[in-house]
C-alpha cells in the first residue's frame, strides 16, 4: 500500500495541481490574447509583401520562416523582430526606404510554403500591397502649382495608377495645377511614389487598403452610371418641381 | 562516494575523454552544423537550407515545416497549402523515428543557452530546489493550441523564444536578445532546467510526439550501477531515470520510456560502468515487460 500511495496522487492533490496549472496558464493566456489583439493594428506603414492575405488571415497563415525574405532579390523584405511594432517574425517592407521592385516572376510569393502569400497571384500588376494616398495636400508641390510630378514619373504603372489631373490654379488665377491622382483599381502599393517624394516628410504615403479605401453603402447607386447602363433616364415621370430657394441677400 | 567527486570523472578515467563526451560532442556538432547550413546562405551564398526552423527548404527541393507551428496555424483558422503539410509530415516522420525530443537536444538552438546555464549551475554548485512543476509545459501547450481559436492569430508565435531565437540569428535579433538573456538567467538562478524542462510548450509538443518515438535509451546493465548519481546530475529530466535505473525491486523495466527523454545521450557519456545503451523500441520491448505490474 505504501508503494502505491507514493506513486499515486490523491484526489485532493490532483485537484490542487490542476487548478494551479489552469490558473497560472489562464493569467498568461489573458495577457497573450490582449497582446495578439494589438498585434493586428500595429504600424500601418509596415507593408506586407505581394499577394499577402488580409492582416488577420495573414497572421494565422504566416509561419514566419523568412523564405520570402531570402527569395527577394533586392533585399527589401525584413522580418519583424521581437518588440518591433509588428507581429513578431512576419515579413514587411517600408516604402519610404525600400519600396517593392515588382519582379515579374514574384519570387517571394513562389517561396511561401503556406499560402500566406497567395500562390494564385501570377501577375505582379494585380498585387495590392497597399494603396498610395496623397495624404498631405498642403505640402505637396504639385498642389501648389509647381511641376514636381516625381511620384507620377516613377510609378511603374504610370498613367494608370497615378494620373495628373489638370485643374485651375485658384491661387494665381491664370495657371493650371496638375494634381497627382491615385487610382485604386491599378495601384499595386509598391511604394515607389512614397520613396521618391522630394519632401522631407513624404506627402504621398502607401497605406493598407482597409485604411485607405472608403466603401459605399450596399444600397447606394450613382445616378449617372445607372442612367448610362439603362441607356435612358430611370425617371419616367417629370421630377417633382420644388420651389427654388432665393438667397437671403437678394430678398 | 568521495565528496570532491566531479561529474563524469570516473567515466573519463575509465573510457577516455573522447568516449566520455562523445554524445555531447555529436550533439554540438549537430546543433552547429544545422545552424551553419542555414547561415551559409546569407553569409557565403551557399544555399543548403533556406528559411528557418519554422519552415525551410533543403536545396530548394525538400520542404520542412514545424508541425507545432502548423498546428497553431490550423487552430487559428488557416488551412495552409499542400507544401506545408508535406513539410510537416516529413518532419513528424523524422521525429517519430529518432524520438520527438531529439528536436530539443540535437536541433533547438535554445538548448545551447539552457545547457550553458545548467553547466554554470553545476560549476557554481547551486542547490537544486523543486519550485516549479514539470507539468507546467503541458498546460502551456494546451493554452498555445486553444488561444488561436479565440484570437484568430498564432498568439504564441508573437513571443515564442525558440522560433524567435533561431530566426533572430539569420534575420536580425533586434532587442530580442534580452529575452534570451532572461531565459539564461532564469535557468541559472531561478529554476534548474527551468525553460526546457518546465515551461517550453514546443518541447512539450515534441514530448507528445515522443510517445511513439522509436529510438530510446535503455539502462540495460543497471545491475552494474554504483549509485554515483552522475546520470541524475547530468540529465535534463532526472525524474525519468528513477524507474529504469533504480526500479528493479519494483519490477520497473530498464527502458527509459518516459516521453520527456530528449535522447541527448549524456547519461551514456558520464556513466563509467556503461549502464546505458541506445536501443530501439523493438529491442527494448523485453526491458519494458514488467512495467504493467506497478500500475
Short mmCIF file of C-alpha atoms in Angstrom, two decimals:
data_model
loop_
_atom_site.label_atom_id
_atom_site.label_comp_id
_atom_site.label_asym_id
_atom_site.label_seq_id
_atom_site.Cartn_x
_atom_site.Cartn_y
_atom_site.Cartn_z
CA UNK A 1 0.00 0.00 0.00
CA UNK A 2 2.79 2.40 0.88
CA UNK A 3 4.29 1.85 -2.55
CA UNK A 4 1.05 2.77 -4.16
CA UNK A 5 0.44 5.90 -2.13
CA UNK A 6 3.90 7.12 -3.07
CA UNK A 7 3.21 6.90 -6.76
CA UNK A 8 -0.44 7.67 -6.92
CA UNK A 9 -1.84 11.14 -6.41
CA UNK A 10 -4.71 11.68 -4.04
CA UNK A 11 -7.80 13.28 -5.46
CA UNK A 12 -7.09 16.37 -3.38
CA UNK A 13 -3.55 16.68 -4.75
CA UNK A 14 -4.85 16.21 -8.26
CA UNK A 15 -7.41 19.00 -7.89
CA UNK A 16 -4.83 21.33 -6.35
CA UNK A 17 -2.33 20.68 -9.14
CA UNK A 18 -4.96 21.08 -11.81
CA UNK A 19 -6.28 24.37 -10.52
CA UNK A 20 -2.72 25.67 -10.10
CA UNK A 21 -1.95 24.90 -13.70
CA UNK A 22 -5.23 26.22 -15.02
CA UNK A 23 -4.98 29.50 -13.09
CA UNK A 24 -1.37 30.20 -13.96
CA UNK A 25 -1.86 29.44 -17.60
CA UNK A 26 -5.11 31.39 -17.60
CA UNK A 27 -3.28 34.52 -16.48
CA UNK A 28 -0.62 34.03 -19.10
CA UNK A 29 -3.24 33.37 -21.75
CA UNK A 30 -5.18 36.53 -20.98
CA UNK A 31 -2.05 38.65 -21.35
CA UNK A 32 -1.11 36.97 -24.58
CA UNK A 33 -4.61 37.28 -26.00
CA UNK A 34 -4.57 41.02 -25.31
CA UNK A 35 -1.18 41.37 -26.93
CA UNK A 36 -2.24 39.46 -30.01
CA UNK A 37 -5.28 41.67 -30.39
CA UNK A 38 -2.99 44.66 -30.57
CA UNK A 39 -0.69 42.93 -32.99
CA UNK A 40 -3.30 43.30 -35.68
CA UNK A 41 -3.24 47.07 -35.54
CA UNK A 42 0.45 47.85 -35.40
CA UNK A 43 2.36 50.26 -37.60
CA UNK A 44 0.30 50.73 -40.80
CA UNK A 45 3.39 51.81 -42.75
CA UNK A 46 4.92 48.34 -42.44
CA UNK A 47 3.60 46.89 -45.66
CA UNK A 48 3.10 43.22 -46.47
CA UNK A 49 4.72 41.50 -49.49
CA UNK A 50 2.72 40.98 -52.71
CA UNK A 51 -0.18 38.57 -52.50
CA UNK A 52 -0.45 38.77 -48.71
CA UNK A 53 -3.83 37.75 -47.30
CA UNK A 54 -5.74 40.34 -45.27
CA UNK A 55 -3.95 41.03 -42.00
CA UNK A 56 -5.82 38.69 -39.62
CA UNK A 57 -5.68 35.81 -42.11
CA UNK A 58 -2.08 36.59 -42.90
CA UNK A 59 -1.16 36.33 -39.25
CA UNK A 60 -2.77 32.94 -38.95
CA UNK A 61 -1.16 31.68 -42.15
CA UNK A 62 2.39 33.04 -41.99
CA UNK A 63 4.76 30.67 -40.16
CA UNK A 64 7.50 33.34 -40.03
CA UNK A 65 10.07 31.25 -41.85
CA UNK A 66 11.65 34.07 -43.84
CA UNK A 67 11.69 32.16 -47.13
CA UNK A 68 10.13 35.20 -48.84
CA UNK A 69 12.84 37.41 -47.34
CA UNK A 70 15.57 35.17 -48.71
CA UNK A 71 13.81 34.94 -52.07
CA UNK A 72 13.65 38.73 -52.51
CA UNK A 73 16.47 39.64 -54.93
CA UNK A 74 16.53 43.27 -53.77
CA UNK A 75 16.75 42.52 -50.04
CA UNK A 76 13.69 44.63 -49.44
CA UNK A 77 11.68 42.40 -47.14
CA UNK A 78 12.51 42.21 -43.44
CA UNK A 79 11.14 40.03 -40.66
CA UNK A 80 9.60 41.74 -37.65
CA UNK A 81 11.81 41.40 -34.61
CA UNK A 82 10.70 40.90 -31.03
CA UNK A 83 9.35 44.16 -29.60
CA UNK A 84 9.02 45.82 -33.03
CA UNK A 85 5.56 47.24 -33.71
CA UNK A 86 4.59 44.35 -36.00
CA UNK A 87 3.60 40.73 -35.41
CA UNK A 88 6.87 39.01 -34.43
CA UNK A 89 8.63 37.30 -37.28
CA UNK A 90 6.26 38.34 -40.06
CA UNK A 91 7.64 39.93 -43.26
CA UNK A 92 7.23 43.60 -44.14
CA UNK A 93 8.81 46.39 -46.13
CA UNK A 94 8.96 50.13 -45.66
CA UNK A 95 8.03 52.03 -48.80
CA UNK A 96 9.92 55.21 -47.89
CA UNK A 97 13.30 53.46 -47.73
CA UNK A 98 12.81 50.16 -49.60
CA UNK A 99 9.85 50.02 -51.96
CA UNK A 100 8.90 46.80 -53.76
CA UNK A 101 10.60 46.42 -57.15
CA UNK A 102 7.67 44.41 -58.53
CA UNK A 103 9.60 41.45 -60.02
CA UNK A 104 7.65 39.83 -62.83
CA UNK A 105 8.26 36.29 -61.54
CA UNK A 106 7.25 37.30 -57.95
CA UNK A 107 9.86 35.09 -56.19
CA UNK A 108 8.60 35.93 -52.70
CA UNK A 109 5.15 34.52 -53.43
CA UNK A 110 6.67 31.48 -55.10
CA UNK A 111 8.79 30.81 -52.00
CA UNK A 112 5.93 30.96 -49.49
CA UNK A 113 5.28 27.43 -48.15
CA UNK A 114 1.90 28.08 -46.54
CA UNK A 115 -0.11 30.25 -48.90
CA UNK A 116 0.10 33.30 -46.63
CA UNK A 117 1.25 34.95 -49.86
CA UNK A 118 -1.47 33.88 -52.25
CA UNK A 119 0.05 31.45 -54.80
CA UNK A 120 -2.64 32.29 -57.36
CA UNK A 121 -1.10 35.73 -57.85
CA UNK A 122 0.67 35.38 -61.21
CA UNK A 123 0.74 38.97 -62.45
CA UNK A 124 2.56 41.44 -60.23
CA UNK A 125 0.30 44.24 -61.53
CA UNK A 126 -2.54 42.50 -59.68
CA UNK A 127 -0.69 42.77 -56.36
CA UNK A 128 -2.37 45.00 -53.80
CA UNK A 129 0.26 45.60 -51.12
CA UNK A 130 -1.40 48.83 -50.10
CA UNK A 131 -2.76 51.95 -51.70
CA UNK A 132 -0.88 55.20 -52.31
CA UNK A 133 -2.70 58.18 -50.83
CA UNK A 134 -1.68 61.80 -51.44
CA UNK A 135 -2.24 62.47 -47.81
CA UNK A 136 -0.79 65.95 -47.36
CA UNK A 137 -2.25 68.28 -49.96
CA UNK A 138 -0.96 71.35 -48.10
CA UNK A 139 2.69 70.49 -48.70
CA UNK A 140 2.53 68.60 -52.00
CA UNK A 141 4.41 70.77 -54.54
CA UNK A 142 2.05 69.91 -57.39
CA UNK A 143 -0.92 71.07 -55.32
CA UNK A 144 0.76 74.47 -55.07
CA UNK A 145 1.02 74.67 -58.85
CA UNK A 146 4.65 73.53 -59.17
CA UNK A 147 5.56 70.82 -61.64
CA UNK A 148 7.29 68.34 -59.36
CA UNK A 149 5.50 65.30 -60.83
CA UNK A 150 8.06 62.91 -59.31
CA UNK A 151 5.55 60.46 -57.87
CA UNK A 152 3.80 60.32 -61.22
CA UNK A 153 7.04 59.80 -63.17
CA UNK A 154 8.37 56.94 -61.02
CA UNK A 155 5.13 54.98 -60.91
CA UNK A 156 5.66 51.57 -62.56
CA UNK A 157 2.02 51.69 -63.67
CA UNK A 158 2.27 55.29 -64.86
CA UNK A 159 -0.93 56.86 -66.29
CA UNK A 160 -3.00 54.03 -64.83
CA UNK A 161 -2.18 54.02 -61.12
CA UNK A 162 -1.28 57.72 -60.97
CA UNK A 163 -2.53 60.33 -63.45
CA UNK A 164 -2.05 64.08 -63.45
CA UNK A 165 -5.41 65.82 -63.43
CA UNK A 166 -5.40 69.42 -64.66
CA UNK A 167 -7.34 71.93 -62.57
CA UNK A 168 -7.49 75.70 -62.45
CA UNK A 169 -4.92 77.28 -60.14
CA UNK A 170 -7.14 79.36 -57.89
CA UNK A 171 -4.11 80.94 -56.14
CA UNK A 172 -2.74 82.69 -59.23
CA UNK A 173 -5.99 82.74 -61.10
CA UNK A 174 -4.40 82.18 -64.51
CA UNK A 175 -2.33 78.98 -64.27
CA UNK A 176 -3.05 75.28 -64.02
CA UNK A 177 -2.26 72.82 -61.26
CA UNK A 178 -1.59 69.19 -62.06
CA UNK A 179 -2.97 67.06 -59.26
CA UNK A 180 -1.36 63.62 -58.89
CA UNK A 181 -4.36 61.33 -58.61
CA UNK A 182 -4.11 57.70 -57.49
CA UNK A 183 -6.48 55.14 -58.96
CA UNK A 184 -7.14 52.24 -56.65
CA UNK A 185 -8.00 49.84 -59.47
CA UNK A 186 -4.42 49.99 -60.76
CA UNK A 187 -2.21 50.94 -57.78
CA UNK A 188 -0.20 47.93 -56.53
CA UNK A 189 1.07 49.71 -53.41
CA UNK A 190 4.71 49.14 -54.36
CA UNK A 191 5.70 52.40 -52.70
CA UNK A 192 7.91 53.88 -55.45
CA UNK A 193 5.99 57.15 -55.19
CA UNK A 194 6.45 57.34 -51.43
CA UNK A 195 10.16 56.57 -51.75
CA UNK A 196 10.75 59.30 -54.31
CA UNK A 197 8.66 62.13 -52.84
CA UNK A 198 11.03 65.09 -52.64
CA UNK A 199 9.63 66.46 -49.39
CA UNK A 200 11.38 65.98 -46.06
CA UNK A 201 8.36 64.00 -44.88
CA UNK A 202 6.56 62.39 -47.79
CA UNK A 203 3.22 63.85 -48.90
CA UNK A 204 2.17 60.63 -50.61
CA UNK A 205 2.02 57.55 -48.42
CA UNK A 206 1.19 53.92 -49.08
CA UNK A 207 -1.35 52.70 -46.55
CA UNK A 208 -3.03 49.32 -46.04
CA UNK A 209 -6.06 49.24 -48.33
CA UNK A 210 -8.53 48.75 -45.48
CA UNK A 211 -7.36 52.10 -44.07
CA UNK A 212 -7.05 53.92 -47.40
CA UNK A 213 -10.29 52.85 -49.07
CA UNK A 214 -13.81 54.05 -48.44
CA UNK A 215 -16.82 51.97 -49.35
CA UNK A 216 -20.31 52.88 -50.49
CA UNK A 217 -23.33 51.53 -48.69
CA UNK A 218 -24.56 48.39 -50.45
CA UNK A 219 -27.78 50.10 -51.44
CA UNK A 220 -26.14 53.19 -52.92
CA UNK A 221 -26.15 53.84 -56.68
CA UNK A 222 -24.52 56.56 -58.78
CA UNK A 223 -27.43 58.06 -60.70
CA UNK A 224 -25.47 58.87 -63.85
CA UNK A 225 -23.93 55.40 -64.05
CA UNK A 226 -27.31 53.72 -63.68
CA UNK A 227 -28.63 56.02 -66.36
CA UNK A 228 -25.78 55.07 -68.68
CA UNK A 229 -26.36 51.38 -68.02
CA UNK A 230 -30.04 51.61 -68.74
CA UNK A 231 -29.48 53.83 -71.79
CA UNK A 232 -32.09 56.34 -70.68
CA UNK A 233 -33.23 58.24 -67.63
CA UNK A 234 -34.58 55.98 -64.94
CA UNK A 235 -37.25 58.53 -64.05
CA UNK A 236 -40.27 58.11 -66.28
CA UNK A 237 -42.33 60.89 -64.80
CA UNK A 238 -41.10 64.51 -64.60
CA UNK A 239 -39.26 65.18 -61.35
CA UNK A 240 -41.28 66.94 -58.71
CA UNK A 241 -40.51 70.65 -59.16
CA UNK A 242 -39.69 72.15 -55.78
CA UNK A 243 -39.64 75.95 -55.33
CA UNK A 244 -36.17 77.43 -55.95
CA UNK A 245 -34.60 78.95 -52.85
CA UNK A 246 -33.73 82.59 -53.26
CA UNK A 247 -30.52 83.63 -51.42
CA UNK A 248 -31.27 85.75 -48.35
CA UNK A 249 -29.23 88.73 -49.61
CA UNK A 250 -31.39 89.11 -52.70
CA UNK A 251 -34.61 89.31 -50.75
CA UNK B 1 31.42 8.33 -2.84
CA UNK B 2 34.09 10.99 -2.48
CA UNK B 3 32.97 14.48 -1.61
CA UNK B 4 35.30 16.04 -4.18
CA UNK B 5 33.74 13.90 -6.89
CA UNK B 6 33.24 15.79 -10.14
CA UNK B 7 30.70 14.80 -12.70
CA UNK B 8 31.91 12.24 -15.21
CA UNK B 9 35.31 11.91 -13.53
CA UNK B 10 35.28 8.11 -13.40
CA UNK B 11 33.89 7.84 -16.90
CA UNK B 12 36.74 9.96 -18.27
CA UNK B 13 39.30 7.95 -16.29
CA UNK B 14 37.88 4.67 -17.48
CA UNK B 15 36.79 5.38 -21.06
CA UNK B 16 38.95 8.35 -22.01
CA UNK B 17 37.79 11.95 -22.51
CA UNK B 18 36.58 11.45 -26.04
CA UNK B 19 34.35 8.47 -25.31
CA UNK B 20 33.05 10.08 -22.12
CA UNK B 21 31.93 13.10 -24.13
CA UNK B 22 31.01 11.58 -27.47
CA UNK B 23 27.27 12.24 -27.30
CA UNK B 24 27.85 15.78 -26.12
CA UNK B 25 30.28 16.39 -28.98
CA UNK B 26 27.96 14.81 -31.53
CA UNK B 27 25.09 16.91 -30.24
CA UNK B 28 27.07 20.14 -30.50
CA UNK B 29 28.17 19.10 -33.97
CA UNK B 30 24.54 18.51 -34.93
CA UNK B 31 23.36 21.83 -33.47
CA UNK B 32 26.16 23.86 -35.01
CA UNK B 33 26.01 22.22 -38.42
CA UNK B 34 22.27 22.84 -38.65
CA UNK B 35 22.92 26.48 -37.77
CA UNK B 36 25.71 26.72 -40.34
CA UNK B 37 23.60 25.08 -43.08
CA UNK B 38 21.17 27.94 -42.59
CA UNK B 39 23.87 30.59 -42.18
CA UNK B 40 25.97 29.64 -45.22
CA UNK B 41 23.26 31.02 -47.50
CA UNK B 42 23.03 34.61 -46.30
CA UNK B 43 26.75 34.78 -45.40
CA UNK B 44 28.51 32.95 -48.22
CA UNK B 45 25.84 32.44 -50.85
CA UNK B 46 25.93 28.65 -50.44
CA UNK B 47 22.28 27.74 -50.07
CA UNK B 48 21.81 24.39 -48.35
CA UNK B 49 18.87 25.19 -46.10
CA UNK B 50 16.69 28.23 -46.72
CA UNK B 51 14.30 29.75 -44.24
CA UNK B 52 14.48 28.81 -40.56
CA UNK B 53 13.27 26.07 -38.24
CA UNK B 54 9.65 27.19 -38.59
CA UNK B 55 9.73 26.25 -42.24
CA UNK B 56 12.60 25.68 -44.62
CA UNK B 57 13.58 24.05 -47.84
CA UNK B 58 16.57 21.78 -48.41
CA UNK B 59 18.36 22.57 -51.68
CA UNK B 60 15.18 24.30 -52.82
CA UNK B 61 13.55 20.88 -53.19
CA UNK B 62 12.57 19.19 -49.94
CA UNK B 63 10.21 21.22 -47.75
CA UNK B 64 10.31 21.10 -43.95
CA UNK B 65 7.64 22.68 -41.77
CA UNK B 66 7.49 22.63 -38.00
CA UNK B 67 4.30 20.69 -37.13
CA UNK B 68 3.99 22.65 -33.86
CA UNK B 69 3.64 25.91 -35.78
CA UNK B 70 1.43 24.38 -38.46
CA UNK B 71 -0.91 23.17 -35.68
CA UNK B 72 -1.20 26.73 -34.39
CA UNK B 73 -1.87 27.95 -37.90
CA UNK B 74 -4.65 25.39 -38.21
CA UNK B 75 -6.30 26.25 -34.91
CA UNK B 76 -6.15 29.94 -35.79
CA UNK B 77 -8.25 29.13 -38.82
CA UNK B 78 -5.95 28.90 -41.82
CA UNK B 79 -5.61 25.75 -43.89
CA UNK B 80 -2.16 26.00 -45.43
CA UNK B 81 -1.30 24.82 -48.94
CA UNK B 82 -0.14 21.23 -49.52
CA UNK B 83 3.56 22.06 -49.36
CA UNK B 84 3.29 22.98 -45.68
CA UNK B 85 1.55 19.72 -44.79
CA UNK B 86 4.09 17.72 -46.78
CA UNK B 87 6.90 19.51 -44.95
CA UNK B 88 5.26 18.90 -41.56
CA UNK B 89 4.74 15.23 -42.44
CA UNK B 90 8.42 14.78 -43.27
CA UNK B 91 9.48 16.45 -40.03
CA UNK B 92 6.98 14.47 -37.97
CA UNK B 93 8.08 11.18 -39.51
CA UNK B 94 11.70 12.02 -38.78
CA UNK B 95 10.98 12.71 -35.11
CA UNK B 96 8.82 9.61 -34.75
CA UNK B 97 11.81 7.57 -35.91
CA UNK B 98 14.51 9.26 -33.83
CA UNK B 99 12.36 10.28 -30.85
CA UNK B 100 10.36 13.51 -30.60
CA UNK B 101 12.51 15.39 -28.17
CA UNK B 102 15.60 14.82 -30.29
CA UNK B 103 14.49 18.24 -31.55
CA UNK B 104 15.17 19.68 -28.09
CA UNK B 105 18.67 18.34 -27.56
CA UNK B 106 20.04 17.92 -31.07
CA UNK B 107 18.41 20.70 -33.10
CA UNK B 108 16.93 23.51 -30.98
CA UNK B 109 19.34 26.45 -30.68
CA UNK B 110 17.91 27.49 -27.31
CA UNK B 111 19.43 24.28 -25.94
CA UNK B 112 22.83 25.97 -26.27
CA UNK B 113 21.63 28.69 -23.90
CA UNK B 114 19.99 26.40 -21.37
CA UNK B 115 22.85 23.88 -21.44
CA UNK B 116 25.23 26.74 -20.73
CA UNK B 117 23.04 27.76 -17.79
CA UNK B 118 22.93 24.18 -16.49
CA UNK B 119 26.72 23.94 -16.82
CA UNK B 120 27.18 27.17 -14.86
CA UNK B 121 24.76 25.89 -12.23
CA UNK B 122 26.82 22.76 -11.75
CA UNK B 123 30.08 24.72 -11.60
CA UNK B 124 28.63 27.18 -9.10
CA UNK B 125 27.16 24.25 -7.15
CA UNK B 126 23.80 25.94 -6.90
CA UNK B 127 21.33 23.91 -4.90
CA UNK B 128 18.54 22.09 -6.61
CA UNK B 129 15.16 23.25 -5.48
CA UNK B 130 11.92 21.98 -6.82
CA UNK B 131 9.95 25.21 -7.09
CA UNK B 132 8.03 24.61 -10.29
CA UNK B 133 6.13 21.59 -11.52
CA UNK B 134 7.47 19.98 -14.67
CA UNK B 135 3.87 19.66 -15.79
CA UNK B 136 3.56 23.40 -16.50
CA UNK B 137 4.68 22.97 -20.08
CA UNK B 138 1.71 20.75 -20.86
CA UNK B 139 -0.69 23.36 -19.53
CA UNK B 140 1.08 25.97 -21.60
CA UNK B 141 0.92 23.69 -24.64
CA UNK B 142 -2.81 23.38 -24.13
CA UNK B 143 -3.11 27.16 -23.90
CA UNK B 144 -0.99 27.66 -27.03
CA UNK B 145 -3.27 25.37 -29.01
CA UNK B 146 -6.54 26.81 -27.65
CA UNK B 147 -5.77 30.55 -27.72
CA UNK B 148 -5.76 30.84 -31.55
CA UNK B 149 -9.36 29.64 -31.55
CA UNK B 150 -10.27 32.90 -29.83
CA UNK B 151 -7.71 35.36 -31.15
CA UNK B 152 -7.66 34.11 -34.74
CA UNK B 153 -3.89 34.55 -34.92
CA UNK B 154 -0.90 32.45 -33.87
CA UNK B 155 -0.65 34.04 -30.45
CA UNK B 156 2.28 32.02 -29.13
CA UNK B 157 4.42 32.85 -32.15
CA UNK B 158 4.32 36.51 -31.13
CA UNK B 159 6.51 35.61 -28.16
CA UNK B 160 7.86 32.09 -28.81
CA UNK B 161 11.54 32.38 -27.81
CA UNK B 162 12.50 29.17 -29.62
CA UNK B 163 11.48 30.26 -33.09
CA UNK B 164 12.46 33.87 -32.34
CA UNK B 165 16.00 32.87 -31.37
CA UNK B 166 16.59 30.78 -34.47
CA UNK B 167 15.01 33.43 -36.68
CA UNK B 168 16.96 36.18 -34.96
CA UNK B 169 20.27 34.54 -35.77
CA UNK B 170 19.64 34.88 -39.51
CA UNK B 171 17.18 37.72 -39.86
CA UNK B 172 18.25 40.04 -37.08
CA UNK B 173 17.66 39.84 -33.35
CA UNK B 174 16.93 43.47 -32.52
CA UNK B 175 16.35 43.88 -28.82
CA UNK B 176 15.09 40.29 -28.69
CA UNK B 177 18.38 39.16 -27.14
CA UNK B 178 17.05 40.45 -23.80
CA UNK B 179 14.54 37.61 -23.83
CA UNK B 180 17.30 35.05 -24.30
CA UNK B 181 19.36 36.60 -21.56
CA UNK B 182 16.28 36.25 -19.36
CA UNK B 183 15.99 32.55 -20.22
CA UNK B 184 19.66 32.06 -19.32
CA UNK B 185 19.29 33.86 -16.01
CA UNK B 186 16.01 32.10 -15.24
CA UNK B 187 17.66 28.71 -15.79
CA UNK B 188 20.76 29.75 -13.88
CA UNK B 189 19.22 31.46 -10.88
CA UNK B 190 15.56 30.56 -10.60
CA UNK B 191 14.77 27.03 -11.71
CA UNK B 192 17.14 24.30 -12.83
CA UNK B 193 16.31 23.34 -16.42
CA UNK B 194 13.58 25.93 -15.99
CA UNK B 195 12.79 26.70 -19.59
CA UNK B 196 13.28 23.38 -21.39
CA UNK B 197 12.21 21.15 -18.53
CA UNK B 198 9.26 23.10 -17.15
CA UNK B 199 7.83 25.75 -19.45
CA UNK B 200 8.57 25.31 -23.15
CA UNK B 201 5.38 24.21 -24.97
CA UNK B 202 7.39 23.34 -28.06
CA UNK B 203 9.33 20.76 -26.06
CA UNK B 204 6.02 19.55 -24.64
CA UNK B 205 4.68 19.15 -28.16
CA UNK B 206 7.67 17.09 -29.22
CA UNK B 207 7.39 15.10 -25.99
CA UNK B 208 3.90 14.09 -27.09
CA UNK B 209 5.39 13.04 -30.44
CA UNK B 210 7.97 11.09 -28.41
CA UNK B 211 5.18 8.85 -27.10
CA UNK B 212 5.62 6.91 -30.31
CA UNK B 213 9.37 7.58 -30.58
CA UNK B 214 11.31 4.66 -31.98
CA UNK B 215 14.82 5.19 -30.60
CA UNK B 216 15.21 5.05 -26.81
CA UNK B 217 17.85 4.91 -24.12
CA UNK B 218 17.95 1.65 -22.16
CA UNK B 219 19.51 1.18 -18.69
CA UNK B 220 20.29 -2.33 -19.84
CA UNK B 221 23.17 -3.04 -17.47
CA UNK B 222 21.67 -1.48 -14.37
CA UNK B 223 22.98 -4.25 -12.15
CA UNK B 224 26.42 -2.68 -12.71
CA UNK B 225 25.24 0.67 -11.32
CA UNK B 226 27.43 2.02 -8.49
CA UNK B 227 24.94 4.69 -7.42
CA UNK B 228 27.35 7.51 -8.21
CA UNK B 229 24.32 9.57 -9.37
CA UNK B 230 26.26 11.18 -12.23
CA UNK B 231 23.49 10.34 -14.69
CA UNK B 232 20.91 12.00 -12.44
CA UNK B 233 23.07 15.09 -12.10
CA UNK B 234 23.66 15.49 -15.81
CA UNK B 235 20.21 14.51 -17.06
CA UNK B 236 17.98 17.48 -18.01
CA UNK B 237 14.94 15.43 -16.93
CA UNK B 238 16.30 13.47 -13.95
CA UNK B 239 12.89 12.21 -12.86
CA UNK B 240 12.70 9.88 -15.84
CA UNK B 241 15.80 7.89 -14.81
CA UNK B 242 14.49 6.86 -11.42
CA UNK B 243 12.43 3.91 -12.58
CA UNK B 244 14.75 2.42 -15.19
CA UNK B 245 17.89 2.75 -13.04
CA UNK B 246 16.63 2.07 -9.54
CA UNK B 247 13.30 0.38 -10.15
CA UNK B 248 14.49 -3.19 -10.21
CA UNK B 249 12.85 -4.10 -6.90
CA UNK B 250 9.58 -2.58 -8.01
CA UNK B 251 9.79 -4.54 -11.24
CA UNK B 252 10.14 -1.49 -13.49
CA UNK B 253 11.71 -2.21 -16.88
CA UNK B 254 15.06 -0.76 -17.90
CA UNK B 255 13.84 1.14 -20.95
CA UNK B 256 13.83 4.93 -20.46
CA UNK B 257 10.38 5.11 -21.94
CA UNK B 258 9.28 8.44 -20.50
CA UNK B 259 8.17 10.89 -23.17
CA UNK B 260 10.25 13.67 -21.61
CA UNK B 261 13.54 11.93 -22.51
CA UNK B 262 15.39 14.04 -25.08
CA UNK B 263 17.71 11.23 -26.23
CA UNK B 264 20.64 13.52 -25.53
CA UNK B 265 22.77 10.57 -24.51
CA UNK B 266 24.61 12.38 -21.73
CA UNK B 267 23.78 9.57 -19.28
CA UNK B 268 25.62 7.17 -21.60
CA UNK B 269 28.59 9.56 -21.66
CA UNK B 270 29.01 10.10 -17.94
CA UNK B 271 28.42 6.51 -16.84
CA UNK B 272 31.71 4.79 -16.08
CA UNK B 273 30.02 1.40 -15.89
CA UNK B 274 28.26 1.57 -19.27
CA UNK B 275 24.87 1.01 -17.72
CA UNK B 276 23.07 2.77 -20.59
CA UNK B 277 22.82 1.88 -24.25
CA UNK B 278 20.92 3.35 -27.19
CA UNK B 279 18.31 0.95 -28.44
CA UNK B 280 15.05 0.83 -30.35
CA UNK B 281 11.59 0.24 -29.03
CA UNK B 282 11.59 -3.17 -30.70
CA UNK B 283 14.76 -4.27 -28.92
CA UNK B 284 13.63 -2.62 -25.74
CA UNK B 285 10.26 -4.39 -25.55
CA UNK B 286 11.54 -7.01 -23.15
CA UNK B 287 13.06 -4.29 -20.98
CA UNK B 288 9.59 -2.80 -20.65
CA UNK B 289 7.89 -6.05 -19.72
CA UNK B 290 7.27 -5.65 -16.04
CA UNK B 291 6.11 -2.07 -16.08
CA UNK B 292 2.44 -3.07 -16.08
CA UNK B 293 2.65 -4.66 -12.63
CA UNK B 294 3.29 -1.37 -10.89
CA UNK B 295 0.26 0.37 -12.28
#
